[in-house]
Short mmCIF file of C-alpha atoms in Angstrom, two decimals:
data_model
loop_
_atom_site.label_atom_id
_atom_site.label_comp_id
_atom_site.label_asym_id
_atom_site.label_seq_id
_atom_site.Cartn_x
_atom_site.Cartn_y
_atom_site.Cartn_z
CA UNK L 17 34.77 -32.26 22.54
CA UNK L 18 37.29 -31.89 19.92
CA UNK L 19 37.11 -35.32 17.93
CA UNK L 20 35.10 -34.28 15.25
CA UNK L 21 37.15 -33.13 12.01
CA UNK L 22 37.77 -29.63 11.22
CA UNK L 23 37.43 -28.64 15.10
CA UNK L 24 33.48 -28.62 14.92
CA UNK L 25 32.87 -28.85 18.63
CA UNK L 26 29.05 -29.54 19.82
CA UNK L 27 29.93 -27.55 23.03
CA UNK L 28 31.03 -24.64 21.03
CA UNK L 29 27.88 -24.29 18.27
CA UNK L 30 26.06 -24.55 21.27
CA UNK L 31 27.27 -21.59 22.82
CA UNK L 32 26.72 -19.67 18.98
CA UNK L 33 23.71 -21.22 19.15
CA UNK L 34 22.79 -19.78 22.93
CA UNK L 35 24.72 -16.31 21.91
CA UNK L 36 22.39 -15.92 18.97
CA UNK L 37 19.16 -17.02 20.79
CA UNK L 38 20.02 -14.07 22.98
CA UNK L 39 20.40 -11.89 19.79
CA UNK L 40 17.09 -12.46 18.34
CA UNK L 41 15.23 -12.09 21.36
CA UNK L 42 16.76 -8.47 22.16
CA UNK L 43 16.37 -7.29 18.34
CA UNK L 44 13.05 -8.97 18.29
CA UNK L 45 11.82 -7.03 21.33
CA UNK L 46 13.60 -4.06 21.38
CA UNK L 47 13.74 -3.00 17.63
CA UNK L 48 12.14 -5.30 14.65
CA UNK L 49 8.51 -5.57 16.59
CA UNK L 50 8.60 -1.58 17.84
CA UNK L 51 9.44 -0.52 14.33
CA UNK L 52 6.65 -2.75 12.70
CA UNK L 53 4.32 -1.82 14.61
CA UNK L 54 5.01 2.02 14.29
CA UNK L 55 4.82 1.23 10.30
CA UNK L 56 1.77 -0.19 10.35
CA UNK L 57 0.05 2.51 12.41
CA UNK L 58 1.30 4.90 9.63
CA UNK L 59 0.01 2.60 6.98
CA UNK L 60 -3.00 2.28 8.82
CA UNK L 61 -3.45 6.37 9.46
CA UNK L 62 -2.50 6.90 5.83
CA UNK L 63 -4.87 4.14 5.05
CA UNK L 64 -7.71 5.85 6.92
CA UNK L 65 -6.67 9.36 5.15
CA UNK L 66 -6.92 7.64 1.66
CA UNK L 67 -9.99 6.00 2.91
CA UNK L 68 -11.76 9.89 4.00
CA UNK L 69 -10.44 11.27 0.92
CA UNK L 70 -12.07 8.78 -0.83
CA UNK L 71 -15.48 8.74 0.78
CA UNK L 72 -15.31 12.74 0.32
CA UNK L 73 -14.87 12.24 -3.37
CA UNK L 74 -17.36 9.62 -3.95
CA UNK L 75 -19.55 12.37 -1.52
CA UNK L 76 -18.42 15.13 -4.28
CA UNK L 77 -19.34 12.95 -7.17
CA UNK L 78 -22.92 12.03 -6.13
CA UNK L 79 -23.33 15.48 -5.05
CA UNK L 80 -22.31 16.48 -8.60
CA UNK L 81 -24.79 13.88 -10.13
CA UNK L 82 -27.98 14.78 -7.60
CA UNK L 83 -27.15 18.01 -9.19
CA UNK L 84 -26.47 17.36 -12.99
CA UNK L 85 -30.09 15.25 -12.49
CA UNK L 86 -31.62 18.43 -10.99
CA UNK L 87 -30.07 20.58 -13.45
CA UNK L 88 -31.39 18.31 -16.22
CA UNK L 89 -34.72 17.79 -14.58
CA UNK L 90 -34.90 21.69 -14.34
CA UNK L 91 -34.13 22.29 -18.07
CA UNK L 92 -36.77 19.81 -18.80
CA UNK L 93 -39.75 21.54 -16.81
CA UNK L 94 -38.27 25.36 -18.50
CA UNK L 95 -38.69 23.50 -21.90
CA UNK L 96 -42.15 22.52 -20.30
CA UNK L 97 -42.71 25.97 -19.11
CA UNK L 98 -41.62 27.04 -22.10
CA UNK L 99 -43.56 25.08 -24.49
CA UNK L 100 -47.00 25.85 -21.82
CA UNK L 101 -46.16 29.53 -22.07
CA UNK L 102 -45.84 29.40 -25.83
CA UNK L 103 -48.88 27.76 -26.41
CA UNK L 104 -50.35 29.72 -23.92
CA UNK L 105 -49.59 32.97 -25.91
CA UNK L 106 -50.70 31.57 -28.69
CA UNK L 107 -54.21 31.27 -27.47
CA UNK L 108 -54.34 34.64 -25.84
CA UNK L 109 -53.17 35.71 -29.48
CA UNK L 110 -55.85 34.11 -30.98
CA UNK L 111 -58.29 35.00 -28.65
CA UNK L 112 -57.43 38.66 -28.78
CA UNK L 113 -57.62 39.04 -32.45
CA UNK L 114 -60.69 37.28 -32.36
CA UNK L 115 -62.06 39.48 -29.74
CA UNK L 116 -60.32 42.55 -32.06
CA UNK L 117 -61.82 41.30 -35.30
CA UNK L 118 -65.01 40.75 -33.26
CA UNK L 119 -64.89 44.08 -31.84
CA UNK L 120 -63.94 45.39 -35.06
CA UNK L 121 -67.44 43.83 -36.83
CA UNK L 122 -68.91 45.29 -34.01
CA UNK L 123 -67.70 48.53 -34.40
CA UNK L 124 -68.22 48.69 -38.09
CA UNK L 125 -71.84 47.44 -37.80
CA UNK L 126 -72.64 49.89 -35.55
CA UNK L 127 -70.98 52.08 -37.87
CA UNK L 128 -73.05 50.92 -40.95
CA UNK L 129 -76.30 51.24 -38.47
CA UNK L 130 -75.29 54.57 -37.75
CA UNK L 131 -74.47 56.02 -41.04
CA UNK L 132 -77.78 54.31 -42.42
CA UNK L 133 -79.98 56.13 -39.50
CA UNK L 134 -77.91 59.46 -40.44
CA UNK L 135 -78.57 59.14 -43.59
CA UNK L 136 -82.05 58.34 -43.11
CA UNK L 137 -82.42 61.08 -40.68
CA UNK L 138 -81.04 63.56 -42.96
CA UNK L 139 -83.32 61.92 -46.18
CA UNK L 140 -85.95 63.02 -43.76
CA UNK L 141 -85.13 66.38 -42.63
CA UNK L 142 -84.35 66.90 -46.35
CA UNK L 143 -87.41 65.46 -47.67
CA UNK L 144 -89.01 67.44 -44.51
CA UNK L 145 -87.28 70.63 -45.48
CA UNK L 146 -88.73 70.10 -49.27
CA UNK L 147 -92.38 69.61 -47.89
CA UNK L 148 -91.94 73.01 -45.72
CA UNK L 149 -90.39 74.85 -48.93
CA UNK L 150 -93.39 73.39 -51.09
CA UNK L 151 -96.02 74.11 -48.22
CA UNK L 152 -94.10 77.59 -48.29
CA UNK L 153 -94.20 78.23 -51.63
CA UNK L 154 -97.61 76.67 -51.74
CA UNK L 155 -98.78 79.34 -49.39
CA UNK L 156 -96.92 82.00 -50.93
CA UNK L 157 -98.59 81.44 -54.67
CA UNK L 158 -101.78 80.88 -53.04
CA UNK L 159 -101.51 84.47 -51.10
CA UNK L 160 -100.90 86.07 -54.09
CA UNK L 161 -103.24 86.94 -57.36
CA UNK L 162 -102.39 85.28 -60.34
CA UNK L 163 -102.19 81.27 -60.49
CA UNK L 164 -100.11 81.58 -63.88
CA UNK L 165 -97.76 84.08 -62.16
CA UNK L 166 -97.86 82.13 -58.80
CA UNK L 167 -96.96 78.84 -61.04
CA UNK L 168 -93.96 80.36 -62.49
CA UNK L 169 -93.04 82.13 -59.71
CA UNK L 170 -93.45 78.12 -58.19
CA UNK L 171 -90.79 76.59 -60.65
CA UNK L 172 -88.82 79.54 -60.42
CA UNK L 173 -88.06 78.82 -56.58
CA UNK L 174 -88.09 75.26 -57.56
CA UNK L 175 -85.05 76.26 -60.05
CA UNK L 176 -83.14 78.57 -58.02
CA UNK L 177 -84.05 75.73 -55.09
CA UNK L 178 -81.66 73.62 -57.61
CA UNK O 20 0.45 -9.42 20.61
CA UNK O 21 -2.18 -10.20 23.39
CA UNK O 22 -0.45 -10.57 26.97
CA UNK O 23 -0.90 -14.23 26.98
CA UNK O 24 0.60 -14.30 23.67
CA UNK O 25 3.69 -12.75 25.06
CA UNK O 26 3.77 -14.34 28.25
CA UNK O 27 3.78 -17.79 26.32
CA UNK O 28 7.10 -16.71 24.21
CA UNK O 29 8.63 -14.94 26.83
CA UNK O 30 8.28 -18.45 29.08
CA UNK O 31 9.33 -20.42 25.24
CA UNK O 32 12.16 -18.06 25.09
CA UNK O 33 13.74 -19.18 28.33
CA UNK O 34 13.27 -22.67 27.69
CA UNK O 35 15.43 -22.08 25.30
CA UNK O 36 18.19 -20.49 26.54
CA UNK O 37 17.93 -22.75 29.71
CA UNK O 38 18.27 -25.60 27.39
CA UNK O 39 21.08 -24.49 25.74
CA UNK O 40 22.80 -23.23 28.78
CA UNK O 41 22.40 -26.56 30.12
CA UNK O 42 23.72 -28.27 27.43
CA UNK O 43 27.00 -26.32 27.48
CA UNK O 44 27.64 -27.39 30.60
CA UNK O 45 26.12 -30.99 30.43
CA UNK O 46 28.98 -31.50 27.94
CA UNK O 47 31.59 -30.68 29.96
CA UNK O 48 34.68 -28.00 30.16
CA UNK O 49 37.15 -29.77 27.83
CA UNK O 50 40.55 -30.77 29.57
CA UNK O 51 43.98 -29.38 28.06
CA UNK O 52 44.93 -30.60 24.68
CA UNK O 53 48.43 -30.56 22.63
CA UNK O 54 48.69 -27.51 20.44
CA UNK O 55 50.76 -28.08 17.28
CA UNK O 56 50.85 -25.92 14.53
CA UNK O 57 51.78 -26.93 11.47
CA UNK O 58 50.40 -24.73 8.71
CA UNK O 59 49.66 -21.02 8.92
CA UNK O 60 46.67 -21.78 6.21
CA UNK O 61 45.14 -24.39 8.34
CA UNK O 62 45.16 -22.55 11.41
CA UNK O 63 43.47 -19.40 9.83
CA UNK O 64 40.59 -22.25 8.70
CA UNK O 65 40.21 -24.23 11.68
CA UNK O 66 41.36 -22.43 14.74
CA UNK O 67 42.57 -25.00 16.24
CA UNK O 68 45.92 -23.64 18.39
CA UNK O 69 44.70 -20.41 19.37
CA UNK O 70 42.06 -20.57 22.33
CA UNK O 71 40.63 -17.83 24.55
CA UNK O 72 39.57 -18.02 28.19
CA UNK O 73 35.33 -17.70 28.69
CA UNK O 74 35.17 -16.17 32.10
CA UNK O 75 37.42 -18.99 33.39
CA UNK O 76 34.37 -21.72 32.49
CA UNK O 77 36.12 -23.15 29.50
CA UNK O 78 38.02 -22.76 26.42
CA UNK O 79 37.02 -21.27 22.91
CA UNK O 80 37.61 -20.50 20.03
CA UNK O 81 37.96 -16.58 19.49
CA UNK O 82 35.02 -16.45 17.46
CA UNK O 83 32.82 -17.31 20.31
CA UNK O 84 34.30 -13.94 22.07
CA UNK O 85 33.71 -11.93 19.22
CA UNK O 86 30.20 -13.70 18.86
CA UNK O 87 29.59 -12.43 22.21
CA UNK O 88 30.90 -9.22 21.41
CA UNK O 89 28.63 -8.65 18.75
CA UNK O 90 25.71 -9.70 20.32
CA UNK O 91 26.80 -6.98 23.14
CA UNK O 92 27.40 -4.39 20.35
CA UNK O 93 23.53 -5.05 19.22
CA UNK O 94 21.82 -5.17 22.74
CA UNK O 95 23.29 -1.98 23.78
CA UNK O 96 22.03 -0.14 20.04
CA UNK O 97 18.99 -1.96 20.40
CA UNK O 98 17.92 -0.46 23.93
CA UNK O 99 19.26 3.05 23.25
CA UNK O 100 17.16 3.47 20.22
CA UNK O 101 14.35 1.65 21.55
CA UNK O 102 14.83 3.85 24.58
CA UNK O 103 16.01 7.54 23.11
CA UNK O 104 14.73 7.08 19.63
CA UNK O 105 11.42 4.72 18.77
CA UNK O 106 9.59 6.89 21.29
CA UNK O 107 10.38 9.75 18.94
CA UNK O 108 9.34 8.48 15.62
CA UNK O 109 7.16 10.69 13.45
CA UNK O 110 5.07 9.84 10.51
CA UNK O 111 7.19 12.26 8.28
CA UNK O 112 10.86 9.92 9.14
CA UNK O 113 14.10 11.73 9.42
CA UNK O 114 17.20 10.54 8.54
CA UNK O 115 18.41 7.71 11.28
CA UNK O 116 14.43 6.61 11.66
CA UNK O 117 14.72 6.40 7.63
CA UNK O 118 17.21 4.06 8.05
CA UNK O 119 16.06 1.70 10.97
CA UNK O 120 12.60 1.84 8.91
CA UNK O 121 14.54 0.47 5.43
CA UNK O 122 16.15 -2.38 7.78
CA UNK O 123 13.11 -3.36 8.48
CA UNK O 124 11.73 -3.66 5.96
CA UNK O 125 13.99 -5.02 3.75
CA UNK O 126 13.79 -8.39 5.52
CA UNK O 127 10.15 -7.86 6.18
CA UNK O 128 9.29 -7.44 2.52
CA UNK O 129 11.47 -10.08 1.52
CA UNK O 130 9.57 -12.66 4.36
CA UNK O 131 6.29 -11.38 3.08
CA UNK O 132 7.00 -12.23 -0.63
CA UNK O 133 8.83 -15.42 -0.01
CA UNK O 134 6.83 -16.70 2.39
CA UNK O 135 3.31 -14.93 1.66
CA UNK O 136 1.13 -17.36 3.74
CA UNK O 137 2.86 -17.18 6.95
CA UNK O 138 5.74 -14.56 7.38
CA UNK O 139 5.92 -13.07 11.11
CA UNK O 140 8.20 -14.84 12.39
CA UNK O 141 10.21 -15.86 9.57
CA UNK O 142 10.77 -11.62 9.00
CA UNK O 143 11.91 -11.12 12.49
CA UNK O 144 13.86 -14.09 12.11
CA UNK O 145 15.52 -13.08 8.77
CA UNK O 146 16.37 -9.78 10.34
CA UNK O 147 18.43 -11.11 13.33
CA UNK O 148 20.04 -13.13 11.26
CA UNK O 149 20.58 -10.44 8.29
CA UNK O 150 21.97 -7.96 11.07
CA UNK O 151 24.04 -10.43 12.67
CA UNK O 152 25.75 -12.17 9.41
CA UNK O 153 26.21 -8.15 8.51
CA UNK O 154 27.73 -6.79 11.24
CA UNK O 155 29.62 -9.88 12.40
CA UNK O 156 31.46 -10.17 9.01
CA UNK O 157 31.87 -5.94 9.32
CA UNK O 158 33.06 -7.12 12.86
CA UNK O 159 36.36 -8.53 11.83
CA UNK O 160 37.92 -5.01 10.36
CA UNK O 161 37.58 -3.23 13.88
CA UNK O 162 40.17 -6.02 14.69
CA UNK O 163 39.56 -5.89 18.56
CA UNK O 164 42.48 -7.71 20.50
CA UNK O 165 42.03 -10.32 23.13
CA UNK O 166 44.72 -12.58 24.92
CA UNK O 167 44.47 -16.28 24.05
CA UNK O 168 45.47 -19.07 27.09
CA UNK O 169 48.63 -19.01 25.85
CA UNK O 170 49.34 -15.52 25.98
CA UNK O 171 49.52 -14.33 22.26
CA UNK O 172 47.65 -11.32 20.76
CA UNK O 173 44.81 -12.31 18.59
CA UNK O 174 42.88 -10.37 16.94
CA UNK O 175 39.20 -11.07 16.94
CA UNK O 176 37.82 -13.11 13.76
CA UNK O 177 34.43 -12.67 12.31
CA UNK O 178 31.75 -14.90 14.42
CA UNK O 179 31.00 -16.75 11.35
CA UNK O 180 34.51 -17.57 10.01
CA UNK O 181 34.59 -20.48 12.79
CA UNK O 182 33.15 -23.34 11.37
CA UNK O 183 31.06 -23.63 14.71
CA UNK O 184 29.57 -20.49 14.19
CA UNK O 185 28.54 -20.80 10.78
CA UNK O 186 27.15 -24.83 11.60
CA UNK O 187 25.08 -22.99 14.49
CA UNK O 188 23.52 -20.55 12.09
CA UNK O 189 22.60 -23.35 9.21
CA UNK O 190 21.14 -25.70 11.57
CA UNK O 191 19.32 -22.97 13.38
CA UNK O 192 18.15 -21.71 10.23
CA UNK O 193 16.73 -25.57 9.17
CA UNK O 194 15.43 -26.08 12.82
CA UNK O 195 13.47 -22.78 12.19
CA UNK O 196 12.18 -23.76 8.82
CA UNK O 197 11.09 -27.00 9.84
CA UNK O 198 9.50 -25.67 13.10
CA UNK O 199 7.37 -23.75 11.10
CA UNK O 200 6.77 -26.45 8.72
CA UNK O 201 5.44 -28.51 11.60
CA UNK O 202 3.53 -25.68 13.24
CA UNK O 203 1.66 -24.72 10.06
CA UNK O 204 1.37 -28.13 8.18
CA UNK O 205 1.93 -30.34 10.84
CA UNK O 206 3.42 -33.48 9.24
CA UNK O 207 3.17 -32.78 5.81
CA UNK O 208 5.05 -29.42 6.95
CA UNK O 209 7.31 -31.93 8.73
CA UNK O 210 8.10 -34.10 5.36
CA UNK O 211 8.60 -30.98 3.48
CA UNK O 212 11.13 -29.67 5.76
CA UNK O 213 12.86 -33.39 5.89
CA UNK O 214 12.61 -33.31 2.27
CA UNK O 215 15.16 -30.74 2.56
CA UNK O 216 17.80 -32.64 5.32
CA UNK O 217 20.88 -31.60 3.26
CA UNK O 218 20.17 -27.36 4.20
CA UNK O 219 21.83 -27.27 6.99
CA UNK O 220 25.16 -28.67 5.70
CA UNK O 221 25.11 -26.45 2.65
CA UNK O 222 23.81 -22.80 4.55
CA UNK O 223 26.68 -24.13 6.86
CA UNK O 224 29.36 -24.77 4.32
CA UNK O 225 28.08 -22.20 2.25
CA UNK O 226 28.64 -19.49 5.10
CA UNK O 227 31.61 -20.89 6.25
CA UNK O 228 33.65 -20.71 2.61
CA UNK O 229 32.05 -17.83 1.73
CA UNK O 230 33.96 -15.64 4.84
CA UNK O 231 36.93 -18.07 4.85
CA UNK O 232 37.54 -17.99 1.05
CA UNK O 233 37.70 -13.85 1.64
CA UNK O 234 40.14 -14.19 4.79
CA UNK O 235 42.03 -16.81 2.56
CA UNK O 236 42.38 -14.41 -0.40
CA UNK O 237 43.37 -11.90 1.85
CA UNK O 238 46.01 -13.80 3.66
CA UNK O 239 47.53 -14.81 0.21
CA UNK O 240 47.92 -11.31 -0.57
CA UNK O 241 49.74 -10.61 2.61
CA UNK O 242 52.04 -13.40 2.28
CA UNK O 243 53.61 -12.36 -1.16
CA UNK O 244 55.61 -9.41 -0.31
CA UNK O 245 55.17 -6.93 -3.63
CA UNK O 246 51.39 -7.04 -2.55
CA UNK O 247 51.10 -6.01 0.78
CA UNK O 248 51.60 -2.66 0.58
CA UNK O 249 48.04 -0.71 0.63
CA UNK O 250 46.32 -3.24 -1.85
CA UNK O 251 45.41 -5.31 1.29
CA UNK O 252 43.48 -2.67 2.61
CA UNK O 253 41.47 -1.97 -0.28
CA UNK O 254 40.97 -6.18 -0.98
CA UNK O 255 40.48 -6.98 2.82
CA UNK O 256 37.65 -4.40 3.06
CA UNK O 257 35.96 -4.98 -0.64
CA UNK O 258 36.06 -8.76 0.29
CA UNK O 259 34.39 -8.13 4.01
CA UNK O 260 32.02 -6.32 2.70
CA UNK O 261 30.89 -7.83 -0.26
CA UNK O 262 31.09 -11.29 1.56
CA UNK O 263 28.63 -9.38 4.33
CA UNK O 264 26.54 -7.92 1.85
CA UNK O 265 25.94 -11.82 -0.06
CA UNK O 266 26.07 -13.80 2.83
CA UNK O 267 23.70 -11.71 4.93
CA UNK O 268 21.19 -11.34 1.13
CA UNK O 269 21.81 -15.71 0.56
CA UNK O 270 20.68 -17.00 4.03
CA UNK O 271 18.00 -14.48 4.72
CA UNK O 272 16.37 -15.18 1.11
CA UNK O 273 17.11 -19.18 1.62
CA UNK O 274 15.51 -18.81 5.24
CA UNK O 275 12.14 -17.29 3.62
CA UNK O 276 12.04 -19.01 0.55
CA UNK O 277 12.20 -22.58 2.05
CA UNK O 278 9.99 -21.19 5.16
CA UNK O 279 7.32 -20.34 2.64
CA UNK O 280 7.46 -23.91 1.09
CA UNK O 281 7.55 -25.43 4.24
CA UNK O 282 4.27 -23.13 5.39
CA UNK O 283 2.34 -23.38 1.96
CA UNK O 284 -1.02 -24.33 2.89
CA UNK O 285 -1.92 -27.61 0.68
CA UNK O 286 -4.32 -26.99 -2.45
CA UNK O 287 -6.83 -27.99 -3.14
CA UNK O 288 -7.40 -31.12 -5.24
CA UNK O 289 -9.04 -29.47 -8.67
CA UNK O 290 -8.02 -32.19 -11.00
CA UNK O 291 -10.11 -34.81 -9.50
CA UNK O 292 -13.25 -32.46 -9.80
CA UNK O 293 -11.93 -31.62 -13.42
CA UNK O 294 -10.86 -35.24 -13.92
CA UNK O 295 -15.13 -36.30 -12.98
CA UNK O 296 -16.74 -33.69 -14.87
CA UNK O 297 -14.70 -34.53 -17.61
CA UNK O 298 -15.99 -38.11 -17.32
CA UNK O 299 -19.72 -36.28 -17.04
CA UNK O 300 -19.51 -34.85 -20.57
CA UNK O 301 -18.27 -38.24 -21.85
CA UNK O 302 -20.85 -39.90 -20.71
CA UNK O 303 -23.25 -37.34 -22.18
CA UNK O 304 -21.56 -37.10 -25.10
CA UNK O 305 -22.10 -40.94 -25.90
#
């Protein structure tokens, strides 16, 4: 088969043709398809690694947020607290120096009462005391002889009295 | 790959090589033929004198043998690492798995971004062909002897610096292309990969001169006398292995690229829809 120009021969491309079949079968099978397929199970396990790493992450970041909300939420109800508590003590502030001042009043009422029914009391025993030193002197004058004498004698004890 | 899967290309695959084993020998043993040799040029391009005996069935050219050879070369790699080193890959690679792994993906990569829609094949494909334009071309410096019929020395050529070798490889390449074209698109695949009927001539040709040109450059260098000392060992190897490097880079990339034409799934009409609702807001607009 040698009548073509340039020596093509049919017989002999076959034969490449046959030899190279051969070739691609055996480097199909026995290295490009092994070798693939051992990439893509790496790509696939690094794939899955990437894929945890990622999950754990977004895990990490809405753990982070549930707790940046509770933090927030919790600074919220101590301002709440706080605001409660200061009002609170406010009230109890008020209502103790109300209770003080009323106390106080109280106190200086009863006081007032007091020192009024003292000094009553002791108007009394005075004014008592004056009546006995009177009837006293009274008695005395009376006892003795002379009214004039008794009289003076009287204001005399009334004077030294003073 | 599900079992039937393989089962169906394992059966395909012998087809194949039954078919082509069949037509080897449906076209005969060719009888003896005068041998005249006129031009030391000519005989480096065409071969034509020197034959070599294949296992006493017939007569070829010694590019066939070192074909062969090759193919040899890879099947006995191929099942030692697949043997003694695939079962011992690790996800952290070392050095050799580093390697095999870059091979790999070289021509996978390049399938997958010339050919996006459909690329398996077309990758393993690519690869064959990569390794076996490579390491053919790197072949021809071992310079392996083998006896022709007529009892000279000849040193084994590069698989692909016989014109027969390099037409099997371009009209393998188009019959692959326009397979797929035909598989994926069905006929409009098939008129896309028609469109194209002059690819196998030029991957051919283009093959062809690309290793020839190299042994031709080399052979002038021999001839003048002043130049063969050492410089032909420096040019012989630059050449072979620049000419393995491009040749192995140009077919591979022309395999995918047209392969991903040939595959593109069609699109979808959008400037009739445009086209109407243009016509819509006309119609409103008057």
């Amino acid at each position: 088969m040698t009548n073509l120009p340039l020596n093509i021969d049919i017989q002999q491309i076959l034969l490449h043709l046959f030899n190279f079949t051969i070739l691609f079968g055996a480097l199909y099978f026995l290295l490009y398809s092994p070798v693939v397929k051992f990439m893509k199970q790496r790509e696939d396990y690094y794939k899955d690694l990437e894929d945890k790493a990622k999950a754990n992450v977004d895990d990490t970041q809405k753990t982070k947020e549930e707790y940046e909300a509770k933090l927030a939420k919790a600074d919220e109800e101590i301002k709440v607290i706080k605001t409660e508590a200061g009002e609170a003590a406010e009230k109890e502030h008020e209502r103790i120096g109300s209770e003080a001042r009323s106390e106080a009043d109280k106190i200086l009422k009863n006081a007032d009462i007091k020192a009024q029914r003292d000094h009553d009391k002791m108007i009394g025993d005075a004014k008592k005391e004056i009546a006995d030193l009177v009837s006293d002197a009274t008695e005395k004058i009376v006892m003795s002889s002379d009214v004039s004498a008794s009289y003076d004698e009287f204001l005399k004890s009334i004077e030294g009295e003073n | 790959m599900s079992k039937k899967r393989k089962v169906c290309s394992i059966v395909i695959f012998s087809v194949i090589l039954v078919a082509l084993l069949a037509g080897i020998f449906i076209i005969g043993i060719p009888g003896p033929k005068e041998e005249s040799i006129q031009e030391v040029m000519k005989d480096a391009v065409l071969h034509e004198s020197i034959k070599i005996d294949l296992f006493g069935l017939m007569q070829v050219n010694p590019a066939v043998i070192s074909a062969f050879v090759v193919t040899g070369i890879f099947i006995v790699f191929a099942l030692i690492v697949r043997i003694f080193v695939i079962p011992k890959f690790t996800i952290v690679p070392g050095k050799f798995q580093m390697v095999l792994e870059t091979a790999v993906s070289i021509f996978s990569n390049m399938a997958k971004s010339n050919s996006p829609h459909k690329n398996g094949f077309i990758g393993a494909y690519a690869f064959a062909a990569g390794a076996y334009i490579f390491v053919g071309t790197l072949f021809e410096l071992i310079g392996i002897q083998a006896v022709s019929v007529s009892g000279l020395s000849v040193s084994l050529p590069a698989p692909l610096a016989d014109i027969n070798g390099a037409i099997a490889m371009g009209v393998l390449t188009y019959s692959v292309i326009l397979v797929g074209g035909i598989i994926h698109n069905g006929f409009r695949g098939f008129i896309n990969g028609i469109k194209e009927f002059s690819l196998p001539i030029s991957m051919s040709f283009r093959l062809f001169g690309a290793l020839l040109s190299g042994a031709l450059v080399t052979e002038l260098v021999y001839y003048t006398m002043m130049l063969s000392f050492v410089l032909p060992v420096i040019v012989g190897v630059l050449f072979t292995l620049i000419h393995a490097l491009i040749q192995a880079y140009v077919l591979t990339t022309l395999a995918t690229v047209f392969y991903g034409e040939v595959t593109e799934p069609p699109k979808k009409k959008e400037k009739k829809i445009k086209k109407s609702k243009k016509n819509n807001k006309t119609q409103v607009e008057a």
